[in-house]
Short mmCIF file of C-alpha atoms (C1' of nucleotides) in Angstrom, two decimals:
data_model
loop_
_atom_site.label_atom_id
_atom_site.label_comp_id
_atom_site.label_asym_id
_atom_site.label_seq_id
_atom_site.Cartn_x
_atom_site.Cartn_y
_atom_site.Cartn_z
CA UNK H 1 -14.72 -2.04 -41.04
CA UNK H 2 -15.84 -3.96 -43.82
CA UNK H 3 -18.55 -1.72 -45.42
CA UNK H 4 -15.86 -0.22 -47.78
CA UNK H 5 -14.81 -3.64 -48.68
CA UNK H 6 -18.26 -4.94 -49.15
CA UNK H 7 -18.82 -1.97 -51.49
CA UNK H 8 -15.60 -2.74 -53.34
CA UNK H 9 -16.69 -6.28 -53.96
CA UNK H 10 -20.14 -5.16 -55.20
CA UNK H 11 -18.72 -2.34 -57.36
CA UNK H 12 -16.12 -4.70 -58.74
CA UNK H 13 -18.94 -7.13 -59.80
CA UNK H 14 -20.63 -4.15 -61.46
CA UNK H 15 -20.18 -0.25 -61.36
CA UNK H 16 -23.15 1.68 -60.27
CA UNK H 17 -24.63 4.64 -58.47
CA UNK H 18 -25.06 4.97 -54.61
CA UNK H 19 -28.74 4.37 -55.05
CA UNK H 20 -28.14 1.11 -56.99
CA UNK H 21 -25.83 -0.05 -54.38
CA UNK H 22 -28.36 0.71 -51.60
CA UNK H 23 -30.73 -1.48 -53.51
CA UNK H 24 -28.17 -4.34 -53.85
CA UNK H 25 -27.55 -4.11 -50.15
CA UNK H 26 -31.35 -4.63 -49.57
CA UNK H 27 -30.95 -7.88 -51.35
CA UNK H 28 -28.10 -10.36 -52.36
CA UNK H 29 -25.11 -8.69 -50.73
CA UNK H 30 -27.39 -7.24 -47.93
CA UNK H 31 -28.37 -10.70 -46.92
CA UNK H 32 -25.13 -11.08 -45.07
CA UNK H 33 -23.89 -7.49 -44.68
CA UNK H 34 -26.69 -4.87 -44.03
CA UNK H 35 -26.19 -1.17 -44.99
CA UNK H 36 -28.56 1.75 -45.29
CA UNK H 37 -28.23 4.41 -47.98
CA UNK H 38 -27.00 7.06 -45.69
CA UNK H 39 -24.04 4.77 -44.82
CA UNK H 40 -23.32 4.04 -48.39
CA UNK H 41 -23.40 7.67 -49.57
CA UNK H 42 -21.06 8.63 -46.69
CA UNK H 43 -18.74 5.66 -47.30
CA UNK H 44 -18.65 6.29 -51.06
CA UNK H 45 -17.60 9.89 -50.35
CA UNK H 46 -14.71 8.67 -48.04
CA UNK H 47 -13.71 6.15 -50.67
CA UNK H 48 -13.41 8.81 -53.43
CA UNK H 49 -11.29 10.86 -50.96
CA UNK H 50 -9.10 7.86 -50.45
CA UNK H 51 -8.85 7.36 -54.24
CA UNK H 52 -10.32 3.85 -54.17
CA UNK H 53 -13.13 4.63 -56.49
CA UNK H 54 -13.70 7.19 -59.44
CA UNK H 55 -17.08 9.02 -59.84
CA UNK H 56 -18.53 10.17 -63.11
CA UNK H 57 -21.47 12.52 -62.99
CA UNK H 58 -24.14 11.66 -65.45
CA UNK H 59 -26.85 14.07 -66.37
CA UNK H 60 -30.15 12.45 -67.27
CA UNK H 61 -33.39 13.73 -68.64
CA UNK H 62 -36.69 13.33 -66.75
CA UNK H 63 -34.64 11.86 -63.83
CA UNK H 64 -32.25 13.25 -61.31
CA UNK H 65 -28.54 13.35 -62.16
CA UNK H 66 -26.55 10.51 -60.89
CA UNK H 67 -22.97 9.61 -59.96
CA UNK H 68 -21.67 6.39 -61.28
CA UNK H 69 -18.91 4.90 -59.15
CA UNK H 70 -16.20 2.65 -60.42
CA UNK H 71 -13.37 0.79 -58.62
CA UNK H 72 -9.91 2.34 -59.48
CA UNK H 73 -6.53 0.71 -59.27
CA UNK H 74 -6.02 1.75 -55.70
CA UNK H 75 -9.43 0.28 -54.82
CA UNK H 76 -8.53 -3.13 -56.37
CA UNK H 77 -5.07 -2.99 -54.61
CA UNK H 78 -6.79 -2.23 -51.28
CA UNK H 79 -9.41 -5.07 -52.00
CA UNK H 80 -6.47 -7.58 -52.51
CA UNK H 81 -4.91 -6.39 -49.35
CA UNK H 82 -7.95 -6.83 -47.17
CA UNK H 83 -8.80 -10.19 -48.74
CA UNK H 84 -5.48 -11.47 -47.68
CA UNK H 85 -5.62 -9.88 -44.25
CA UNK H 86 -5.99 -11.97 -41.07
CA UNK H 87 -8.89 -11.26 -38.81
CA UNK H 88 -10.79 -12.93 -36.12
CA UNK H 89 -14.41 -14.02 -36.22
CA UNK H 90 -16.64 -11.27 -34.86
CA UNK H 91 -17.89 -11.90 -31.33
CA UNK H 92 -21.60 -13.03 -31.26
CA UNK H 93 -24.34 -10.64 -30.37
CA UNK H 94 -27.47 -12.46 -29.81
CA UNK H 95 -30.15 -10.37 -28.02
CA UNK H 96 -32.82 -13.30 -28.11
CA UNK H 97 -30.32 -15.44 -26.10
CA UNK H 98 -30.05 -12.58 -23.56
CA UNK H 99 -33.81 -12.53 -23.26
CA UNK H 100 -33.91 -16.53 -22.89
CA UNK H 101 -31.26 -16.19 -20.25
CA UNK H 102 -33.27 -13.61 -18.31
CA UNK H 103 -36.66 -15.27 -19.07
CA UNK H 104 -37.43 -16.00 -15.44
CA UNK H 105 -36.86 -12.39 -14.40
CA UNK H 106 -39.95 -11.51 -16.23
CA UNK H 107 -42.94 -13.07 -18.09
CA UNK H 108 -41.74 -16.40 -19.28
CA UNK H 109 -44.61 -16.83 -21.71
CA UNK H 110 -43.78 -13.46 -23.37
CA UNK H 111 -40.26 -14.51 -23.90
CA UNK H 112 -41.62 -17.59 -25.63
CA UNK H 113 -43.64 -15.51 -27.78
CA UNK H 114 -40.49 -13.57 -28.95
CA UNK H 115 -38.74 -16.94 -29.49
CA UNK H 116 -41.72 -18.08 -31.62
CA UNK H 117 -41.64 -14.86 -33.65
CA UNK H 118 -38.06 -15.14 -34.37
CA UNK H 119 -38.52 -18.68 -35.29
CA UNK H 120 -41.02 -17.56 -37.95
CA UNK H 121 -38.78 -14.88 -39.29
CA UNK H 122 -36.02 -17.27 -39.69
CA UNK H 123 -38.28 -19.67 -41.46
CA UNK H 124 -39.34 -16.96 -43.83
CA UNK H 125 -35.82 -16.11 -44.64
CA UNK H 126 -34.79 -19.62 -45.11
CA UNK H 127 -37.55 -20.08 -47.69
CA UNK H 128 -36.37 -16.94 -49.52
CA UNK H 129 -32.74 -18.38 -49.61
CA UNK H 130 -33.90 -21.91 -50.49
CA UNK H 131 -35.93 -20.39 -53.41
CA UNK H 132 -32.84 -18.46 -54.63
CA UNK H 133 -30.76 -21.67 -54.38
CA UNK H 134 -33.23 -23.55 -56.47
CA UNK H 135 -33.66 -20.87 -59.03
CA UNK H 136 -30.07 -19.58 -59.44
CA UNK H 137 -27.98 -22.66 -58.53
CA UNK H 138 -29.96 -25.69 -59.65
CA UNK H 139 -26.73 -27.76 -60.22
CA UNK H 140 -24.14 -26.65 -57.58
CA UNK H 141 -21.59 -29.39 -58.32
CA UNK H 142 -20.64 -27.78 -61.62
CA UNK H 143 -20.13 -24.23 -60.37
CA UNK H 144 -16.64 -22.67 -60.46
CA UNK H 145 -15.01 -19.28 -59.74
CA UNK H 146 -17.17 -16.35 -59.01
CA UNK H 147 -20.54 -18.24 -59.42
CA UNK H 148 -19.17 -20.83 -56.89
CA UNK H 149 -18.24 -18.20 -54.44
CA UNK H 150 -21.78 -16.49 -54.68
CA UNK H 151 -23.30 -19.92 -54.12
CA UNK H 152 -21.19 -20.57 -50.93
CA UNK H 153 -22.14 -17.29 -49.49
CA UNK H 154 -25.79 -18.25 -50.15
CA UNK H 155 -25.02 -21.50 -48.29
CA UNK H 156 -23.87 -19.50 -45.32
CA UNK H 157 -27.25 -17.74 -45.25
CA UNK H 158 -29.11 -21.02 -45.57
CA UNK H 159 -27.09 -22.58 -42.79
CA UNK H 160 -27.37 -19.81 -40.41
CA UNK H 161 -31.19 -19.42 -40.75
CA UNK H 162 -31.55 -23.23 -40.47
CA UNK H 163 -29.36 -23.19 -37.33
CA UNK H 164 -31.28 -20.23 -35.73
CA UNK H 165 -34.59 -22.04 -36.62
CA UNK H 166 -33.50 -25.22 -35.07
CA UNK H 167 -32.32 -23.51 -31.82
CA UNK H 168 -35.71 -21.63 -31.45
CA UNK H 169 -37.47 -25.02 -31.84
CA UNK H 170 -35.22 -26.52 -29.10
CA UNK H 171 -35.90 -23.63 -26.86
CA UNK H 172 -39.61 -23.75 -27.30
CA UNK H 173 -39.77 -27.51 -26.83
CA UNK H 174 -37.69 -27.29 -23.71
CA UNK H 175 -39.53 -24.34 -22.17
CA UNK H 176 -42.99 -25.81 -22.90
CA UNK H 177 -41.85 -29.11 -21.22
CA UNK H 178 -40.66 -27.07 -18.16
CA UNK H 179 -44.12 -25.19 -18.05
CA UNK H 180 -45.98 -28.48 -17.95
CA UNK H 181 -43.89 -29.88 -15.23
CA UNK H 182 -44.13 -26.71 -13.01
CA UNK H 183 -47.79 -25.73 -13.53
CA UNK H 184 -48.05 -22.69 -11.34
CA UNK H 185 -44.71 -21.03 -11.19
CA UNK H 186 -41.43 -21.82 -9.37
CA UNK L 1 -29.90 -1.20 -27.12
CA UNK L 2 -29.16 -4.35 -25.24
CA UNK L 3 -26.09 -3.82 -23.34
CA UNK L 4 -28.15 -2.19 -20.56
CA UNK L 5 -30.35 -5.33 -20.60
CA UNK L 6 -27.60 -7.77 -20.62
CA UNK L 7 -26.20 -5.97 -17.66
CA UNK L 8 -29.52 -6.01 -15.82
CA UNK L 9 -29.75 -9.80 -16.39
CA UNK L 10 -26.19 -10.33 -15.11
CA UNK L 11 -26.60 -8.03 -12.10
CA UNK L 12 -29.93 -9.58 -11.34
CA UNK L 13 -28.33 -13.03 -11.17
CA UNK L 14 -25.72 -11.48 -8.89
CA UNK L 15 -24.81 -7.94 -7.76
CA UNK L 16 -21.18 -6.79 -8.29
CA UNK L 17 -18.82 -4.21 -9.40
CA UNK L 18 -18.06 -2.89 -12.90
CA UNK L 19 -14.90 -4.82 -12.86
CA UNK L 20 -16.68 -8.11 -11.97
CA UNK L 21 -19.24 -7.45 -14.62
CA UNK L 22 -16.30 -6.89 -17.15
CA UNK L 23 -14.93 -10.31 -16.13
CA UNK L 24 -18.37 -12.06 -16.58
CA UNK L 25 -18.55 -10.57 -19.87
CA UNK L 26 -15.22 -12.05 -20.76
CA UNK L 27 -16.88 -15.47 -20.13
CA UNK L 28 -20.46 -16.84 -19.76
CA UNK L 29 -22.57 -13.87 -20.70
CA UNK L 30 -19.86 -12.55 -22.98
CA UNK L 31 -19.97 -15.61 -25.01
CA UNK L 32 -23.04 -14.31 -26.75
CA UNK L 33 -22.85 -10.62 -25.88
CA UNK L 34 -19.48 -9.03 -25.83
CA UNK L 35 -18.55 -5.83 -23.95
CA UNK L 36 -15.48 -4.02 -23.02
CA UNK L 37 -14.91 -2.60 -19.49
CA UNK L 38 -15.13 0.86 -20.92
CA UNK L 39 -18.42 0.20 -22.27
CA UNK L 40 -19.54 -1.29 -19.04
CA UNK L 41 -18.42 1.55 -16.87
CA UNK L 42 -20.04 4.10 -19.19
CA UNK L 43 -23.22 2.20 -19.40
CA UNK L 44 -23.37 1.60 -15.63
CA UNK L 45 -23.14 5.43 -15.07
CA UNK L 46 -26.03 5.85 -17.38
CA UNK L 47 -28.02 3.23 -15.76
CA UNK L 48 -27.51 4.90 -12.30
CA UNK L 49 -28.69 8.21 -13.92
CA UNK L 50 -31.78 6.44 -15.12
CA UNK L 51 -32.49 5.03 -11.66
CA UNK L 52 -32.30 1.39 -12.93
CA UNK L 53 -29.35 0.32 -10.56
CA UNK L 54 -28.13 1.50 -7.12
CA UNK L 55 -24.51 1.95 -6.38
CA UNK L 56 -22.80 1.55 -3.04
CA UNK L 57 -19.21 2.55 -2.44
CA UNK L 58 -17.19 -0.01 -0.56
CA UNK L 59 -13.79 1.12 0.88
CA UNK L 60 -11.24 -1.74 1.06
CA UNK L 61 -7.94 -2.16 2.70
CA UNK L 62 -4.93 -3.04 0.52
CA UNK L 63 -7.22 -2.73 -2.54
CA UNK L 64 -8.74 0.09 -4.53
CA UNK L 65 -12.18 1.15 -3.34
CA UNK L 66 -14.94 -0.29 -5.32
CA UNK L 67 -18.66 0.29 -6.18
CA UNK L 68 -21.11 -2.36 -5.82
CA UNK L 69 -24.08 -2.18 -8.17
CA UNK L 70 -27.57 -3.61 -7.53
CA UNK L 71 -30.68 -3.70 -9.72
CA UNK L 72 -33.41 -1.56 -8.19
CA UNK L 73 -37.21 -1.52 -8.64
CA UNK L 74 -37.03 0.62 -11.78
CA UNK L 75 -34.40 -1.63 -13.39
CA UNK L 76 -36.49 -4.64 -12.61
CA UNK L 77 -39.46 -3.04 -14.34
CA UNK L 78 -37.49 -2.09 -17.26
CA UNK L 79 -36.11 -5.56 -17.62
CA UNK L 80 -39.70 -6.96 -17.59
CA UNK L 81 -40.67 -4.44 -20.18
CA UNK L 82 -37.73 -5.28 -22.41
CA UNK L 83 -38.29 -9.07 -22.03
CA UNK L 84 -41.77 -8.72 -23.40
CA UNK L 85 -40.95 -6.25 -26.25
CA UNK L 86 -41.07 -7.35 -29.82
CA UNK L 87 -37.99 -7.04 -31.91
CA UNK L 88 -36.61 -8.41 -35.12
CA UNK L 89 -33.55 -10.52 -35.60
CA UNK L 90 -30.54 -8.52 -36.11
CA UNK L 91 -29.36 -8.51 -39.72
CA UNK L 92 -26.25 -10.79 -40.37
CA UNK L 93 -22.78 -9.18 -40.62
CA UNK L 94 -20.36 -11.83 -41.86
CA UNK L 95 -17.12 -10.40 -43.10
CA UNK L 96 -15.76 -13.75 -43.96
CA UNK L 97 -18.75 -14.34 -46.37
CA UNK L 98 -17.77 -11.07 -48.00
CA UNK L 99 -14.27 -12.19 -48.45
CA UNK L 100 -15.44 -15.48 -49.99
CA UNK L 101 -17.81 -13.60 -52.28
CA UNK L 102 -14.85 -11.42 -53.45
CA UNK L 103 -12.25 -14.12 -53.42
CA UNK L 104 -11.57 -14.17 -57.29
CA UNK L 105 -10.92 -10.50 -57.07
CA UNK L 106 -7.74 -11.21 -55.10
CA UNK L 107 -5.46 -14.20 -54.08
CA UNK L 108 -7.89 -17.13 -53.78
CA UNK L 109 -5.39 -19.12 -51.83
CA UNK L 110 -5.12 -16.34 -49.11
CA UNK L 111 -8.90 -16.26 -48.77
CA UNK L 112 -8.90 -20.03 -48.27
CA UNK L 113 -6.25 -19.56 -45.51
CA UNK L 114 -8.68 -17.07 -43.77
CA UNK L 115 -11.50 -19.61 -44.00
CA UNK L 116 -9.23 -22.35 -42.55
CA UNK L 117 -8.24 -19.94 -39.75
CA UNK L 118 -11.81 -19.22 -38.92
CA UNK L 119 -12.58 -22.93 -39.18
CA UNK L 120 -9.91 -23.45 -36.41
CA UNK L 121 -11.22 -20.70 -34.19
CA UNK L 122 -14.73 -22.01 -34.35
CA UNK L 123 -13.47 -25.48 -33.49
CA UNK L 124 -11.71 -24.14 -30.43
CA UNK L 125 -14.66 -22.31 -29.21
CA UNK L 126 -16.88 -25.29 -29.93
CA UNK L 127 -14.52 -27.36 -27.60
CA UNK L 128 -14.86 -24.83 -24.83
CA UNK L 129 -18.53 -24.89 -25.01
CA UNK L 130 -18.80 -28.65 -25.17
CA UNK L 131 -16.54 -28.81 -22.14
CA UNK L 132 -18.74 -26.44 -20.28
CA UNK L 133 -21.85 -28.44 -21.33
CA UNK L 134 -20.32 -31.52 -20.13
CA UNK L 135 -19.17 -30.08 -16.79
CA UNK L 136 -22.10 -27.86 -15.88
CA UNK L 137 -25.03 -29.67 -17.53
CA UNK L 138 -24.44 -33.49 -17.58
CA UNK L 139 -28.19 -34.28 -17.41
CA UNK L 140 -29.98 -31.58 -19.38
CA UNK L 141 -33.33 -33.47 -19.30
CA UNK L 142 -33.81 -32.55 -15.68
CA UNK L 143 -33.16 -28.91 -15.83
CA UNK L 144 -35.77 -26.23 -15.11
CA UNK L 145 -36.12 -22.50 -14.67
CA UNK L 146 -33.12 -20.37 -14.60
CA UNK L 147 -30.70 -23.35 -14.98
CA UNK L 148 -32.60 -24.51 -17.95
CA UNK L 149 -32.39 -21.02 -19.65
CA UNK L 150 -28.77 -20.97 -18.99
CA UNK L 151 -28.32 -24.23 -20.72
CA UNK L 152 -30.39 -23.11 -23.67
CA UNK L 153 -28.17 -20.20 -24.25
CA UNK L 154 -25.04 -22.31 -24.18
CA UNK L 155 -26.90 -24.62 -26.79
CA UNK L 156 -27.09 -21.51 -28.98
CA UNK L 157 -23.33 -21.07 -28.77
CA UNK L 158 -22.72 -24.77 -29.58
CA UNK L 159 -25.11 -24.69 -32.57
CA UNK L 160 -23.55 -21.47 -33.84
CA UNK L 161 -20.10 -22.58 -33.67
CA UNK L 162 -20.97 -25.99 -35.17
CA UNK L 163 -22.75 -24.16 -38.04
CA UNK L 164 -19.89 -21.85 -38.69
CA UNK L 165 -17.36 -24.80 -38.62
CA UNK L 166 -19.40 -26.83 -41.03
CA UNK L 167 -19.84 -24.00 -43.34
CA UNK L 168 -16.09 -23.43 -43.42
CA UNK L 169 -15.53 -26.99 -44.25
CA UNK L 170 -18.00 -26.86 -47.05
CA UNK L 171 -16.31 -23.85 -48.38
CA UNK L 172 -12.80 -25.30 -48.31
CA UNK L 173 -14.00 -28.53 -49.95
CA UNK L 174 -15.71 -26.71 -52.73
CA UNK L 175 -12.87 -24.34 -53.29
CA UNK L 176 -10.17 -27.11 -53.22
CA UNK L 177 -12.24 -29.05 -55.79
CA UNK L 178 -12.44 -25.93 -57.99
CA UNK L 179 -8.72 -25.38 -57.74
CA UNK L 180 -8.02 -28.94 -58.95
CA UNK L 181 -10.51 -28.60 -61.80
CA UNK L 182 -8.91 -25.29 -63.18
CA UNK L 183 -5.19 -25.84 -62.33
CA UNK L 184 -3.75 -22.56 -63.66
CA UNK L 185 -6.31 -19.80 -63.19
CA UNK L 186 -9.53 -18.93 -64.98
"C1'" DC E 1 12.22 -6.60 -10.69
"C1'" DG E 2 8.48 -7.52 -13.67
"C1'" DA E 3 4.03 -9.33 -14.59
"C1'" DC E 4 -0.64 -9.98 -13.06
"C1'" DT E 5 -4.90 -8.93 -10.51
"C1'" DC E 6 -8.10 -5.57 -8.69
"C1'" DA E 7 -10.31 -1.22 -9.79
"C1'" DT E 8 -11.52 2.95 -11.91
"C1'" DG E 9 -11.89 5.91 -15.60
"C1'" DT E 10 -11.23 9.75 -19.97
"C1'" DA E 11 -10.61 10.89 -24.89
"C1'" DA E 12 -10.92 10.31 -29.59
"C1'" DC E 13 -12.61 8.14 -33.25
"C1'" DG E 14 -15.32 4.96 -36.32
"C1'" DA E 15 -19.53 2.68 -37.33
"C1'" DG E 16 -24.51 2.35 -37.33
"C1'" DT E 17 -29.35 4.22 -36.62
"C1'" DT E 18 -33.06 7.54 -37.02
"C1'" DA E 19 -35.11 11.41 -38.68
"C1'" DC E 20 -35.30 14.99 -41.89
"C1'" DA E 21 -35.10 17.24 -46.57
"C1'" DT E 22 -35.73 17.78 -51.64
"C1'" DG E 23 -37.79 17.01 -56.10
"C1'" DA E 24 -39.11 15.12 -60.81
"C1'" DT E 25 -41.53 11.14 -63.14
"C1'" DT E 26 -44.54 7.21 -63.57
"C1'" DG E 27 -48.61 4.40 -62.78
"C1'" DC E 28 -53.16 3.68 -60.52
"C1'" DG O 1 -54.53 13.31 -56.12
"C1'" DC O 2 -51.34 9.66 -53.99
"C1'" DA O 3 -48.00 6.49 -53.76
"C1'" DA O 4 -43.87 4.45 -55.66
"C1'" DT O 5 -39.43 4.81 -57.97
"C1'" DC O 6 -35.13 7.24 -58.93
"C1'" DA O 7 -31.63 9.98 -56.75
"C1'" DT O 8 -29.08 12.69 -53.52
"C1'" DG O 9 -27.81 14.14 -49.26
"C1'" DT O 10 -27.46 16.52 -43.85
"C1'" DA O 11 -27.68 16.34 -38.73
"C1'" DA O 12 -27.95 14.39 -34.42
"C1'" DC O 13 -27.26 10.70 -31.81
"C1'" DT O 14 -26.00 5.94 -29.91
"C1'" DC O 15 -22.90 2.29 -29.82
"C1'" DG O 16 -18.46 -0.01 -29.99
"C1'" DT O 17 -13.26 0.20 -30.36
"C1'" DT O 18 -8.61 1.58 -29.31
"C1'" DA O 19 -5.55 4.04 -26.87
"C1'" DC O 20 -4.05 6.28 -22.74
"C1'" DA O 21 -3.83 6.95 -17.57
"C1'" DT O 22 -3.38 5.86 -12.60
"C1'" DG O 23 -2.11 3.08 -8.58
"C1'" DA O 24 -1.70 -0.38 -4.65
"C1'" DG O 25 -0.80 -5.31 -3.70
"C1'" DT O 26 0.75 -10.17 -4.73
"C1'" DC O 27 3.41 -13.88 -6.84
"C1'" DG O 28 7.47 -15.85 -8.78
#
DNA sequence: CGACTCATGTAACGAGTTACATGATTGC
DNA sequence: GCAATCATGTAACTCGTTACATGAGTCG
């Protein structure tokens, strides 16, 4: 339900083609809202039908033709409507937690390996986000408006990865201690 | 992708009907893996077809007949296989972050209201989780095996809600400060 | 008498994933 | 010659949400 709106936000920041949007969703915006190019093309078509965005075909030499999308008046209105809309936090979906909960129904060591792998992935992502923070927002106390909002979203990513990382460490520590205590199995 | 496995974990802890499973998914397991009764009935049917679970029809007096589901040998094997399987952390999907990112394209105050609402929801959930922690795991350092794993999953919920709550507070503080600095608009 | 619990489902739809398909240009 | 980048899509499928449907028993 929010891919349309994520696209509106991104297109409002800067107009572009489906392909460009797909690349933005591989970075920046995509760090907190993932979308594949198939989804994006499909959704853009629907948004044109709804009148939220306008398309302009651009012929190019040496490159395939492209379609540039721009947010129209109806799209801006819809975006304003959605921004003010009340909604509830999405329920959690944490499959690693399901694995931890079921660990003793299988090979506990293998589950710990999965936790360790996730731990490393979160650490990698955290490094990426911290590097972006350092590079793009060296002085966060002076930000305002759109730049501030971009920074705050990055902060969500940083906090989220940090939290996941710390939880993985807590799990690994507790499960290792439990293994030592019950050497065979129990 | 993982609803089957969440059901296997839950049924392995204790056999039961689709209805009972739906109620478990409203609490405990459902705190980190949501599922509606429609999804559960549909998935149980598929799992019977796959031979992962066995059904036993039970006729009752004064109540509708029910079907009790039990994990079979193939289900246990599948669960072990899945527990050892490598997978990547699911990409984030944070629609509140999308709203914050787009805040200046609409009514900033309304977006702040949404952040404040989410903040309160997260605080409520955190209270629930902390109460469960106090009640069910008063002495966490002595846990082992399945009880330990249940506790660790609850910890994931606590950390997640705490993290979301703190981020909401950070956003509200920064956006309030920004409003004071730029009284009209900018 | 109305609301709630127990207990099961179907149907339609929307959203996301995976695989397939095409085709020119640029750089190694 | 091969891989990558630019640029667009279709098709089939799974997963999740919403709405609808039924029906007995219990509690206030």
